[in-house]
Coordinates of C-alpha atoms and ligand atoms in Angstrom, one line a residue:
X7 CA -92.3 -17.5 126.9
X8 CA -92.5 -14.1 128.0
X9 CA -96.8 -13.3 128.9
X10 CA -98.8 -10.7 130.0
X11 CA -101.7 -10.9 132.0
X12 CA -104.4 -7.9 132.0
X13 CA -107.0 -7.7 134.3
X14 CA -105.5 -9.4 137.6
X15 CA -108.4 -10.2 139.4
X16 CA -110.0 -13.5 140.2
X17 CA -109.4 -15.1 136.8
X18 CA -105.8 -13.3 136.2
X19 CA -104.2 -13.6 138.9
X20 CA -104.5 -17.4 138.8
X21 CA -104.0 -17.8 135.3
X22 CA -100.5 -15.5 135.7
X23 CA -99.5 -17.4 138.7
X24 CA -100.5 -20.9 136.7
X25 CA -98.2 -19.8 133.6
X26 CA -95.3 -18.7 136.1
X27 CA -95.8 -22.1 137.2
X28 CA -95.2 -24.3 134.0
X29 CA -92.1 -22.1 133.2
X30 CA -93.2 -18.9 131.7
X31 CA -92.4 -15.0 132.5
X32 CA -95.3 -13.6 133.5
X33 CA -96.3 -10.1 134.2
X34 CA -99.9 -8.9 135.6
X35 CA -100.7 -5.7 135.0
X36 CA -104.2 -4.1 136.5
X37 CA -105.5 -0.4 136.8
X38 CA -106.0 -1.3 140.5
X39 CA -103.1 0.2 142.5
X40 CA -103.6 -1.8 146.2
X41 CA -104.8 -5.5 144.1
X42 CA -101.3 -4.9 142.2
X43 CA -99.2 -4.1 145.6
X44 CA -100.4 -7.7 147.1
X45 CA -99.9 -9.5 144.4
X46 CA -96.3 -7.9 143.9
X47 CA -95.1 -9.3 147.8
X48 CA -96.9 -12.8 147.1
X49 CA -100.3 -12.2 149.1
X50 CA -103.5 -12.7 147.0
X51 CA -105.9 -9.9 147.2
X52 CA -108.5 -12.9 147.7
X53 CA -109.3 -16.2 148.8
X54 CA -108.3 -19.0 146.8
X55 CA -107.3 -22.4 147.7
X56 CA -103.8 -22.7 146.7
X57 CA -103.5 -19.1 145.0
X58 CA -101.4 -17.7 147.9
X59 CA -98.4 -20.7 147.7
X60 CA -98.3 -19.8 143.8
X61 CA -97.9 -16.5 144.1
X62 CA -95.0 -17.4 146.3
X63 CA -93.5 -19.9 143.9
X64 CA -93.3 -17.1 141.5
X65 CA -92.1 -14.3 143.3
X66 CA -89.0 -17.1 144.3
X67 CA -88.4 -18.2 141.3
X68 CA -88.3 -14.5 140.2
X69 CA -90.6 -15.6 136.7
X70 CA -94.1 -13.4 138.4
X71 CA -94.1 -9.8 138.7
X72 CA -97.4 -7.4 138.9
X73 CA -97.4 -3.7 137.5
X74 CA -100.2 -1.3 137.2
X75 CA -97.3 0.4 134.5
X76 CA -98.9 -1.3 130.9
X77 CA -95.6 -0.2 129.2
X78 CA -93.9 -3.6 130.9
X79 CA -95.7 -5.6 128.3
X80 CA -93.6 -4.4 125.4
X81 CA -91.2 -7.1 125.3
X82 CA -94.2 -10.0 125.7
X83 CA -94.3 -12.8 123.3
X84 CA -98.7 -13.4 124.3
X85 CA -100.9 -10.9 126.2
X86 CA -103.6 -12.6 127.6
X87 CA -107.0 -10.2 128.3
X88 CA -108.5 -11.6 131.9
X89 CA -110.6 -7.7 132.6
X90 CA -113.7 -8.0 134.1
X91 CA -116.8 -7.7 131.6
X92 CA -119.6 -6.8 134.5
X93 CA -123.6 -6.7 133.6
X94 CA -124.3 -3.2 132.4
X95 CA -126.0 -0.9 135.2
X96 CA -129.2 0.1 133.1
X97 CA -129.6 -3.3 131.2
X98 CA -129.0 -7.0 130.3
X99 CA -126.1 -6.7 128.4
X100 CA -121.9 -7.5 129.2
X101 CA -120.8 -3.9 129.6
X102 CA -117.2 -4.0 127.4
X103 CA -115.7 -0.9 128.8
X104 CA -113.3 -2.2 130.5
X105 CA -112.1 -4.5 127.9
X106 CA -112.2 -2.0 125.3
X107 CA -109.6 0.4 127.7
X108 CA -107.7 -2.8 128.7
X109 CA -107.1 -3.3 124.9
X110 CA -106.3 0.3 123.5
X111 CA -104.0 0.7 126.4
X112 CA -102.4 -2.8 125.1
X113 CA -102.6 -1.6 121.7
X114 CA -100.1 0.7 122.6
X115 CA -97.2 -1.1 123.7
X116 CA -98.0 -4.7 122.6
X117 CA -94.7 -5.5 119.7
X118 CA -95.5 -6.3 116.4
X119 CA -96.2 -9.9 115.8
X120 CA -97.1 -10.6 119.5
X121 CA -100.1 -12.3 120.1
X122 CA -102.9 -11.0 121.9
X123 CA -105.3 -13.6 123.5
X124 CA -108.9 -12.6 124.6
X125 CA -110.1 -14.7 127.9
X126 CA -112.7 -12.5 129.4
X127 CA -116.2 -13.7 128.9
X128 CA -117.8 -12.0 126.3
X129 CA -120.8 -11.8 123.9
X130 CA -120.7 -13.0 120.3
X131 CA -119.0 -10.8 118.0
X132 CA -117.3 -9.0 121.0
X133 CA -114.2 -10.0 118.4
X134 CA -114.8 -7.7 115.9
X135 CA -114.8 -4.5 118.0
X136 CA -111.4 -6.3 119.9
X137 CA -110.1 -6.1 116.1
X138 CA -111.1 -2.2 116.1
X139 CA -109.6 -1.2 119.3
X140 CA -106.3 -3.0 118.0
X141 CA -106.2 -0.8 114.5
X142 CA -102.7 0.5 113.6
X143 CA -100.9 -2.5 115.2
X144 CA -99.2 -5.6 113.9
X145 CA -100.4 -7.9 116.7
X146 CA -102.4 -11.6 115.8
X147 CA -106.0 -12.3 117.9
X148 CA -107.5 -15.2 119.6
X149 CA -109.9 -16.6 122.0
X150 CA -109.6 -18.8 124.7
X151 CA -112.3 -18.8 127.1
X152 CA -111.8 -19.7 130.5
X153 CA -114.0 -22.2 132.4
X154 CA -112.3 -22.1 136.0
X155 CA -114.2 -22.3 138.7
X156 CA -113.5 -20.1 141.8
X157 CA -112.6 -22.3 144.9
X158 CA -111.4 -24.9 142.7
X159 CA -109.5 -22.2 140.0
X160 CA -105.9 -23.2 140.8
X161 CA -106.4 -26.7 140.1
X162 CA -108.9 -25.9 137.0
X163 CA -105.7 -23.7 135.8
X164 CA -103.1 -26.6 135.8
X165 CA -105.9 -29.7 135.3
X166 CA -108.6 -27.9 132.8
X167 CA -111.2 -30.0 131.2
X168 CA -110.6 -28.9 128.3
X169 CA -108.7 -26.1 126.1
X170 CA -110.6 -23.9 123.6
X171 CA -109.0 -21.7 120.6
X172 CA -110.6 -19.3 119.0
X173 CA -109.4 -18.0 115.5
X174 CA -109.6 -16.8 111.9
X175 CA -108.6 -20.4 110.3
X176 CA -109.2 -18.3 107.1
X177 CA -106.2 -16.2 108.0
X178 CA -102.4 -16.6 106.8
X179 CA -101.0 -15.7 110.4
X180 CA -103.2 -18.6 112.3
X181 CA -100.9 -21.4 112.1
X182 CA -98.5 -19.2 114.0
X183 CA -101.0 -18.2 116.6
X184 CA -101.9 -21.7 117.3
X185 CA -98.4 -22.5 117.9
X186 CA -98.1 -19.7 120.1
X187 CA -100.9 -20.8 122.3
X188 CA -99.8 -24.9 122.1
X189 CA -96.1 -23.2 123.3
X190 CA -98.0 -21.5 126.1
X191 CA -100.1 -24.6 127.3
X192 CA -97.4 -26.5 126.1
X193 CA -97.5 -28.9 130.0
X194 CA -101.1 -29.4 129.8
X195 CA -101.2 -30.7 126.1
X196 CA -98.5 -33.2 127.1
X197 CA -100.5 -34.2 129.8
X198 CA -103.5 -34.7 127.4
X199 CA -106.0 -31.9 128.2
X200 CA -108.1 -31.5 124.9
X201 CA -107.4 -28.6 122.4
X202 CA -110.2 -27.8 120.2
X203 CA -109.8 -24.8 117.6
X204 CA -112.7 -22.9 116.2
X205 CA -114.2 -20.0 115.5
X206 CA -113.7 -16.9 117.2
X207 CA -117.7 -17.1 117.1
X208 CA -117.8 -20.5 118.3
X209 CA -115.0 -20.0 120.8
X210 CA -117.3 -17.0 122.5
X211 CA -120.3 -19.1 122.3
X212 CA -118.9 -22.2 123.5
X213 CA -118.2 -20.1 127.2
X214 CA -121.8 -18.7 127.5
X215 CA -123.4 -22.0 126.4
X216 CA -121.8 -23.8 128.9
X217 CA -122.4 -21.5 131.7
X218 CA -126.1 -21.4 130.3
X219 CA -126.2 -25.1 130.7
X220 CA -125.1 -25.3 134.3
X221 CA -127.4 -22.5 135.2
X222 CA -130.3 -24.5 133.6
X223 CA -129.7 -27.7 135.2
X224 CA -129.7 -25.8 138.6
X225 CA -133.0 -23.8 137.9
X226 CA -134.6 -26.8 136.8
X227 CA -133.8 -28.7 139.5
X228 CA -135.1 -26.1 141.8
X229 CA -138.5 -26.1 139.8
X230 CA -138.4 -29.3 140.5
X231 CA -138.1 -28.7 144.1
X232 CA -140.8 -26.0 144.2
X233 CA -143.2 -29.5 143.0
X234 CA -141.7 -31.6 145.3
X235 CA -143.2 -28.8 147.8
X236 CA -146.6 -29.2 146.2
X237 CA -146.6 -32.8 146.0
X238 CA -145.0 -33.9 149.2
X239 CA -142.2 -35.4 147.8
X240 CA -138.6 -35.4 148.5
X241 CA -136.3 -33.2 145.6
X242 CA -133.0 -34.9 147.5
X243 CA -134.0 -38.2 146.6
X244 CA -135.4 -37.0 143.1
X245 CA -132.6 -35.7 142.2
X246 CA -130.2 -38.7 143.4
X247 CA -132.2 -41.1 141.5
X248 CA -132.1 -39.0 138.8
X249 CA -128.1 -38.4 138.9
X250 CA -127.7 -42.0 138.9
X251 CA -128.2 -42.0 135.2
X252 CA -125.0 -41.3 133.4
X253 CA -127.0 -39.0 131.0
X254 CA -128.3 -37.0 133.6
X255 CA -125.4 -36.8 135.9
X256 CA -125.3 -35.9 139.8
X257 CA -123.4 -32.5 139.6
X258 CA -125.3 -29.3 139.3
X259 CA -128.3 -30.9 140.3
X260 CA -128.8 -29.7 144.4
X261 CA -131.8 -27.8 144.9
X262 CA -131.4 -25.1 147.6
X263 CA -130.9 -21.7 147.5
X264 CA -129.5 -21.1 144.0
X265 CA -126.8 -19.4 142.0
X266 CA -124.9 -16.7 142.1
X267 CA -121.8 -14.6 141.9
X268 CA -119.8 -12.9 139.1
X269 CA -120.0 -15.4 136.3
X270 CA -123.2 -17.5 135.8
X271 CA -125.8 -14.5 136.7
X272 CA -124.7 -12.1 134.6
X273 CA -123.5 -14.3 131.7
X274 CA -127.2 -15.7 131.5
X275 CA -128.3 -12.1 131.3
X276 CA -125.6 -11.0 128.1
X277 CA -126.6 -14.8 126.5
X278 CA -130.6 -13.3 126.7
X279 CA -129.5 -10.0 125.1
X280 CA -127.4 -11.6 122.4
X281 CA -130.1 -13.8 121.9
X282 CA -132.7 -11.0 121.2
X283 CA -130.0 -9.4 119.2
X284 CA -129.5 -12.3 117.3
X285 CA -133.6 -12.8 117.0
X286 CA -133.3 -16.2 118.5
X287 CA -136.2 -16.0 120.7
X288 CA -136.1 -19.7 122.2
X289 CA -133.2 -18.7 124.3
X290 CA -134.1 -15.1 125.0
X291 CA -137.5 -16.8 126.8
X292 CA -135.9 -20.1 128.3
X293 CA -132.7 -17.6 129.8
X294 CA -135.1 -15.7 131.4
X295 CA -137.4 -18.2 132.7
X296 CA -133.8 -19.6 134.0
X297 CA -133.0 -16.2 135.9
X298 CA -136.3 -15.9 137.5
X299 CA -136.8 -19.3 138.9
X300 CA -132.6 -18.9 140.6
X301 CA -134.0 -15.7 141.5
X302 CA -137.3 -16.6 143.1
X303 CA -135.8 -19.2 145.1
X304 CA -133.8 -15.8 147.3
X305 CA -138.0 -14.1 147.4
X306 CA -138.8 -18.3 148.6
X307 CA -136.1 -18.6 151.4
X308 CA -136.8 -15.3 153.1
X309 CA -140.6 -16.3 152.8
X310 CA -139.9 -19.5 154.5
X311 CA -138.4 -17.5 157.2
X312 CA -141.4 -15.5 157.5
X313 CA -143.7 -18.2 157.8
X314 CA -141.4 -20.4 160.7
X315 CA -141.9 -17.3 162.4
X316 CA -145.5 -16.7 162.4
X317 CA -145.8 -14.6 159.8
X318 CA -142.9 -12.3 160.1
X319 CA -139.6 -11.9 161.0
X320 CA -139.9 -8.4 162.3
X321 CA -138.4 -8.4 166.1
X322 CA -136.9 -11.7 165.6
X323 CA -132.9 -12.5 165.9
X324 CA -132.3 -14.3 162.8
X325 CA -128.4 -16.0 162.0
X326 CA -127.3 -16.3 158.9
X327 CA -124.6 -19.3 158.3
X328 CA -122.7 -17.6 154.7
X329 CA -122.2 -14.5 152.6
X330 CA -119.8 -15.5 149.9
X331 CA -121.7 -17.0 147.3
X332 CA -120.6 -20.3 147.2
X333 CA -118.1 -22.1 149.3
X334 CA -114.1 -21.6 149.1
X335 CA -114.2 -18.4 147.9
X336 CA -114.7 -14.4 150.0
X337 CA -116.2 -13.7 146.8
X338 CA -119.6 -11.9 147.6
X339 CA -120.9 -10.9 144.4
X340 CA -124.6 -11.4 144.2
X341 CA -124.5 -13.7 146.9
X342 CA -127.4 -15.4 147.6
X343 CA -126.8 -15.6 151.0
X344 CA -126.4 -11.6 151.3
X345 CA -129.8 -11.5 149.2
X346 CA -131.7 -13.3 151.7
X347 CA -130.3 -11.8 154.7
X348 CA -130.9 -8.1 153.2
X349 CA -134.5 -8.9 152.5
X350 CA -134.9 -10.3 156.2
X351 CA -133.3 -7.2 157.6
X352 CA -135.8 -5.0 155.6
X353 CA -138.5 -7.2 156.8
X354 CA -137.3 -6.1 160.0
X355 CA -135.2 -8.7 161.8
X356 CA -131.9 -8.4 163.5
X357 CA -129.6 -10.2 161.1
X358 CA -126.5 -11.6 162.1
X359 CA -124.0 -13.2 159.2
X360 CA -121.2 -15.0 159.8
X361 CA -118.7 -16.9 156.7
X362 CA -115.4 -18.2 157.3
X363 CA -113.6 -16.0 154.6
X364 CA -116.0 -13.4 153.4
X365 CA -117.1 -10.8 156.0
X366 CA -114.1 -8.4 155.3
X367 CA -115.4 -8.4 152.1
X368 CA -119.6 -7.8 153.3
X369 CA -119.4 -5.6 156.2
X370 CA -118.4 -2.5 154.8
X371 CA -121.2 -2.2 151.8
X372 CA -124.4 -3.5 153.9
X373 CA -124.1 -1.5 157.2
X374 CA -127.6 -2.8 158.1
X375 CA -126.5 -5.8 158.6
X376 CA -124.9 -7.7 161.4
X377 CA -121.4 -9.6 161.2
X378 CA -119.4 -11.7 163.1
X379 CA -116.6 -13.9 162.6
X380 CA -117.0 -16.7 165.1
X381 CA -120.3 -18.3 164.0
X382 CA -120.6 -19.0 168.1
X383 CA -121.6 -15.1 168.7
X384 CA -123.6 -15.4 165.3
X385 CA -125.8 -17.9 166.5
X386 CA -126.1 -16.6 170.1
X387 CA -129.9 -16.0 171.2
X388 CA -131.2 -16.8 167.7
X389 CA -134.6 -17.4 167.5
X390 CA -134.1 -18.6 163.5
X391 CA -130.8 -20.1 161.8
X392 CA -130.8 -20.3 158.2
X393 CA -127.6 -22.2 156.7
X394 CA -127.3 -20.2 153.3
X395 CA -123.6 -21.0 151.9
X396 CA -123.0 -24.6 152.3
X397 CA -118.7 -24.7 153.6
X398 CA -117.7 -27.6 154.7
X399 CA -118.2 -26.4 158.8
X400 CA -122.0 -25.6 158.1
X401 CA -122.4 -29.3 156.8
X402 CA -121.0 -30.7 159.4
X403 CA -122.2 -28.7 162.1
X404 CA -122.9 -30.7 165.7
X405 CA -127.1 -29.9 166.4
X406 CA -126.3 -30.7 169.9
X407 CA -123.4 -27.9 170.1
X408 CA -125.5 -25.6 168.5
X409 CA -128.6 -26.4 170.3
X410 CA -126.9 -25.2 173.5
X411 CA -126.5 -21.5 172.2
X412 CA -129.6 -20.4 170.0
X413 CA -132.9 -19.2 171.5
X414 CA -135.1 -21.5 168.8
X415 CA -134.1 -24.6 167.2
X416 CA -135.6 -23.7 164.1
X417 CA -133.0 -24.3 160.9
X418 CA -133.7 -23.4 157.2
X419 CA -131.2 -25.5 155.4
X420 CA -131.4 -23.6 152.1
X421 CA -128.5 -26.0 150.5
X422 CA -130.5 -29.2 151.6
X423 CA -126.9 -30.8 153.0
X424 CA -127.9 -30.9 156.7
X425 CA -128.8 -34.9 157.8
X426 CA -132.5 -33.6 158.2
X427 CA -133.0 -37.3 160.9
X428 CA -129.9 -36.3 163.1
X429 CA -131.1 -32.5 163.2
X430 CA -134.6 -34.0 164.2
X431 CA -133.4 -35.9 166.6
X432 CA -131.6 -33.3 168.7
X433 CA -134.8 -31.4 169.2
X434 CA -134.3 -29.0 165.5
X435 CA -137.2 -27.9 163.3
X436 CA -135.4 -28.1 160.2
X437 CA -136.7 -27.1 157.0
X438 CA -135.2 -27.4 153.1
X439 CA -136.2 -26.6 149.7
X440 CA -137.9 -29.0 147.5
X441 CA -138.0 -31.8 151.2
X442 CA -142.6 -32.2 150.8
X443 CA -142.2 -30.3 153.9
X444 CA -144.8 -27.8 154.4
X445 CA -144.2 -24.8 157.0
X446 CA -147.5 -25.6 158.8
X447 CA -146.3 -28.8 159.1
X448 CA -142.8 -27.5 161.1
X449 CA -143.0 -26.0 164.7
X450 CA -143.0 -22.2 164.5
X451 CA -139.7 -20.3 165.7
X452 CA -141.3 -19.6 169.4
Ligands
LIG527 P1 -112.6 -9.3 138.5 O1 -113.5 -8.2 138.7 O2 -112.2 -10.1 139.7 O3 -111.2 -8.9 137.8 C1 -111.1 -8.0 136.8 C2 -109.8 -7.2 137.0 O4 -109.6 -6.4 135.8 C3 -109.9 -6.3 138.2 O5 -108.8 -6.5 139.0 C4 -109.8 -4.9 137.5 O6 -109.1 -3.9 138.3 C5 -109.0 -5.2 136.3 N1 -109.1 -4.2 135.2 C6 -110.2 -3.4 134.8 N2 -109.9 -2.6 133.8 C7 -108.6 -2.8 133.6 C8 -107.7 -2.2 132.6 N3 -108.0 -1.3 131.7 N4 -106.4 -2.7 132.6 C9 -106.0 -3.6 133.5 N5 -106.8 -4.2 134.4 C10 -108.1 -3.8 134.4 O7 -113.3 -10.3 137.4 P2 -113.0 -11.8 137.2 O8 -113.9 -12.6 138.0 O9 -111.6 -12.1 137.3 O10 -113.5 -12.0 135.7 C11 -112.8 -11.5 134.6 C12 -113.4 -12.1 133.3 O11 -113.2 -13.5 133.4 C13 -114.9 -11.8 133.2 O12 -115.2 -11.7 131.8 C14 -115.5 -13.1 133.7 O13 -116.7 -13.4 133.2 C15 -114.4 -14.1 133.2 N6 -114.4 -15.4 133.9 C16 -114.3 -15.4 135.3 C17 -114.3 -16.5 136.0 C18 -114.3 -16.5 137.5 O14 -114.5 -17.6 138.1 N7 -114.2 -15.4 138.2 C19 -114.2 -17.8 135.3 C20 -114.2 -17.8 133.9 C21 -114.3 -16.6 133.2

């Protein structure tokens, strides 16, 4: 089939170079002129496992081109909508600007009976006004929300869980838009990935639901953590115990520093204003209680820090092991890690943040903070290491190595992946979140 993919950024780009993979012609089109020139000569714009040898497969096998021109689309058989639908600046809800320019630019060239295919995440009823900005044309809608995860996208493109279609069973044209989409995933339904069709209501509530889920289990494993604190017990073990039963489940339930980036955060803050919208008050209270104990765990790190020094952190030289907000990815947006190390800077310490893919992305947009690549000259004469993004070469960091190069062998292990015994041993004061250890209880940084 011949696709077009707007909005070429960390979802778009991976679900073009995906399609161009199983066979299709794909073109990406994006407003942004230097994002488009990459990803024309086969370099991704960002760091994703697997994204950059994709890229490549498609500019050989000729079926993967990238434009910023939208008038290439004409020709398309599906456009698929992958724009970026941000937190508004001045409140709670999914600002839609971008997908309502994305579409009205697509309404333009998009040929009758072509198929246009909403993936952005988006509030309920986002539909409607999608159907607005399409007015005049002779195209059919759908929804298919996306549930990739960045660090793992490529193979949650060409393995998903699961394959969601929204659309208007009530209308003449959907048989034919269903086919469309089966003829477009046509490799992963032979490989039996689910297809469920639905709603377009459904299909836009299914996304945030899930995403509300995942952020639940994490906040309320990290309130648990915050009374394992209280009680001197261990929130590692809790939870393990816990995971064990195959209701309950072991993913999304490690207590540390909490969520972030450009999904979960901002999608729990649209699911709370469609909520209120919606007079559904249950969610609108448990969302926020949600947000506030993720975000209270940033305000509970950076205390920590304070405390292992005495107080404050003023004066001290503190390394910070991440910025991107989770691992595999240079993604830094509303990191965690770059929330904790801002609020120690203003607190007065000399931060010093090192990640293996992400400080091209960090350095330019927090000046006040230090970075360097090799976590060696991070670490050097720190008086306080706090291990805030947990990559694979934080976890399996030697003590003894890094014992040799820090000023204080004082660790906050805000992920809780450290082996807290072996870190003891080697002469570290290590504290995690939710571990019934109290500060007091820990040696102070000097
Ligand atoms: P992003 O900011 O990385 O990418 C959005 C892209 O859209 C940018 O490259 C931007 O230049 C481009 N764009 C903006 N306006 C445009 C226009 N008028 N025409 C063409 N291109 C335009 O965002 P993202 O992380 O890829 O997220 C995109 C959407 O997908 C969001 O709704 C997000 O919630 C959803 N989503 C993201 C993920 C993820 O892991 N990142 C997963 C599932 C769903």
């Amino acid at each position: 089939m011949k696709i077009s993919v707007i909005g070429c950024g960390y979802l778009g780009a991976v679900h073009a170079a995906t399609l161009a993979s199983m066979g299709h012609e794909v073109v990406g089109v994006d407003t942004d002129a230097e994002k488009v020139g990459h990803l024309a000569r086969g370099f991704a714009p960002f760091f994703e496992p697997g994204l950059e040898e994709l890229l490549e497969d498609g500019r050989g096998t000729g079926r993967l081109a990238f434009t910023t021109e939208m008038d290439l689309v004409a020709g398309c058989d599906v456009h698929f909508l992958c724009v970026g639908t941000p937190q508004s600046k001045t409140s709670e809800v999914a600002d839609l600007t971008y997908l309502e320019a994305a579409t009205r630019s697509l309404a333009a060239h998009a040929r009758a009976g072509s198929v246009v295919v909403g993936k952005s995440t988006v509030p309920v009823g986002t539909v409607r006004h999608v159907r607005s900005w399409l007015a005049g044309t002779d195209v059919q809608l759908a929804w298919n929300p996306e549930f990739l995860r960045q660090g793992t996208a490529v193979k949650d493109s060409l393995v998903p869980d699961r394959l969601v279609y929204g659309v208007d069973e009530a209308d003449a044209a959907a048989p034919a838009v269903l086919r469309a989409l089966d003829e477009v995933y046509a490799p992963l339904l032979h490989a039996g990935v689910p297809r469920l069709v639905c709603s377009f209501a459904t299909a836009e509530l299914i996304k945030s639901a899930a995403n509300a889920y995942l952020a639940t289990k994490l906040s309320y494993i990290n309130a648990m953590a915050e009374l394992c604190d209280a009680a001197g017990a261990d929130v590692t073990q809790l939870a393990a115990a816990m995971g064990l039963d195959p209701r309950i489940g072991q993913r999304y339930l490690a207590a540390g520093l909490g969520f972030g980036g450009g999904c979960l955060p901002k999608d729990i803050r649209s699911f709370r204003a469609q909520a209120r919208e919606l007079d559904v008050a249950s969610v609108d209270t448990w969302m926020g209680l949600v947000d506030s104990i993720n975000v209270g765990q940033r305000a509970r790190v950076a205390e920590i820090a304070a405390e292992l020094c005495g107080g404050t952190v003023a004066g001290r030289r503190v390394a910070v092991l991440g910025a991107a907000f989770k691992p595999d990815t240079d993604d830094i947006r509303d990191s965690p890690a770059l929330d904790v190390a801002l609020r120690l800077a203003s607190a007065g310490a000399h931060v010093v943040v090192t990640d293996p893919k992400a400080i091209n992305n960090a350095w330019l947009r927090y000046p006040q903070l230090q970075f360097e690549a090799a976590l060696r000259n991070a670490c050097e004469g720190a008086d306080l290491v706090l291990l805030l993004t947990e990559w694979a070469e934080y976890r399996t960091l030697n003590p003894h190595e890094l014992a040799e190069i820090v000023a204080g062998r004082v660790m906050v292990d805000a992920r809780n992946v450290l082996d807290r015994d072996v870190w003891r041993e080697a002469g570290w004061t290590v504290h995690g979140l939710g571990t019934g250890t109290q500060v007091s209880e820990t040696a102070p940084a000097r």
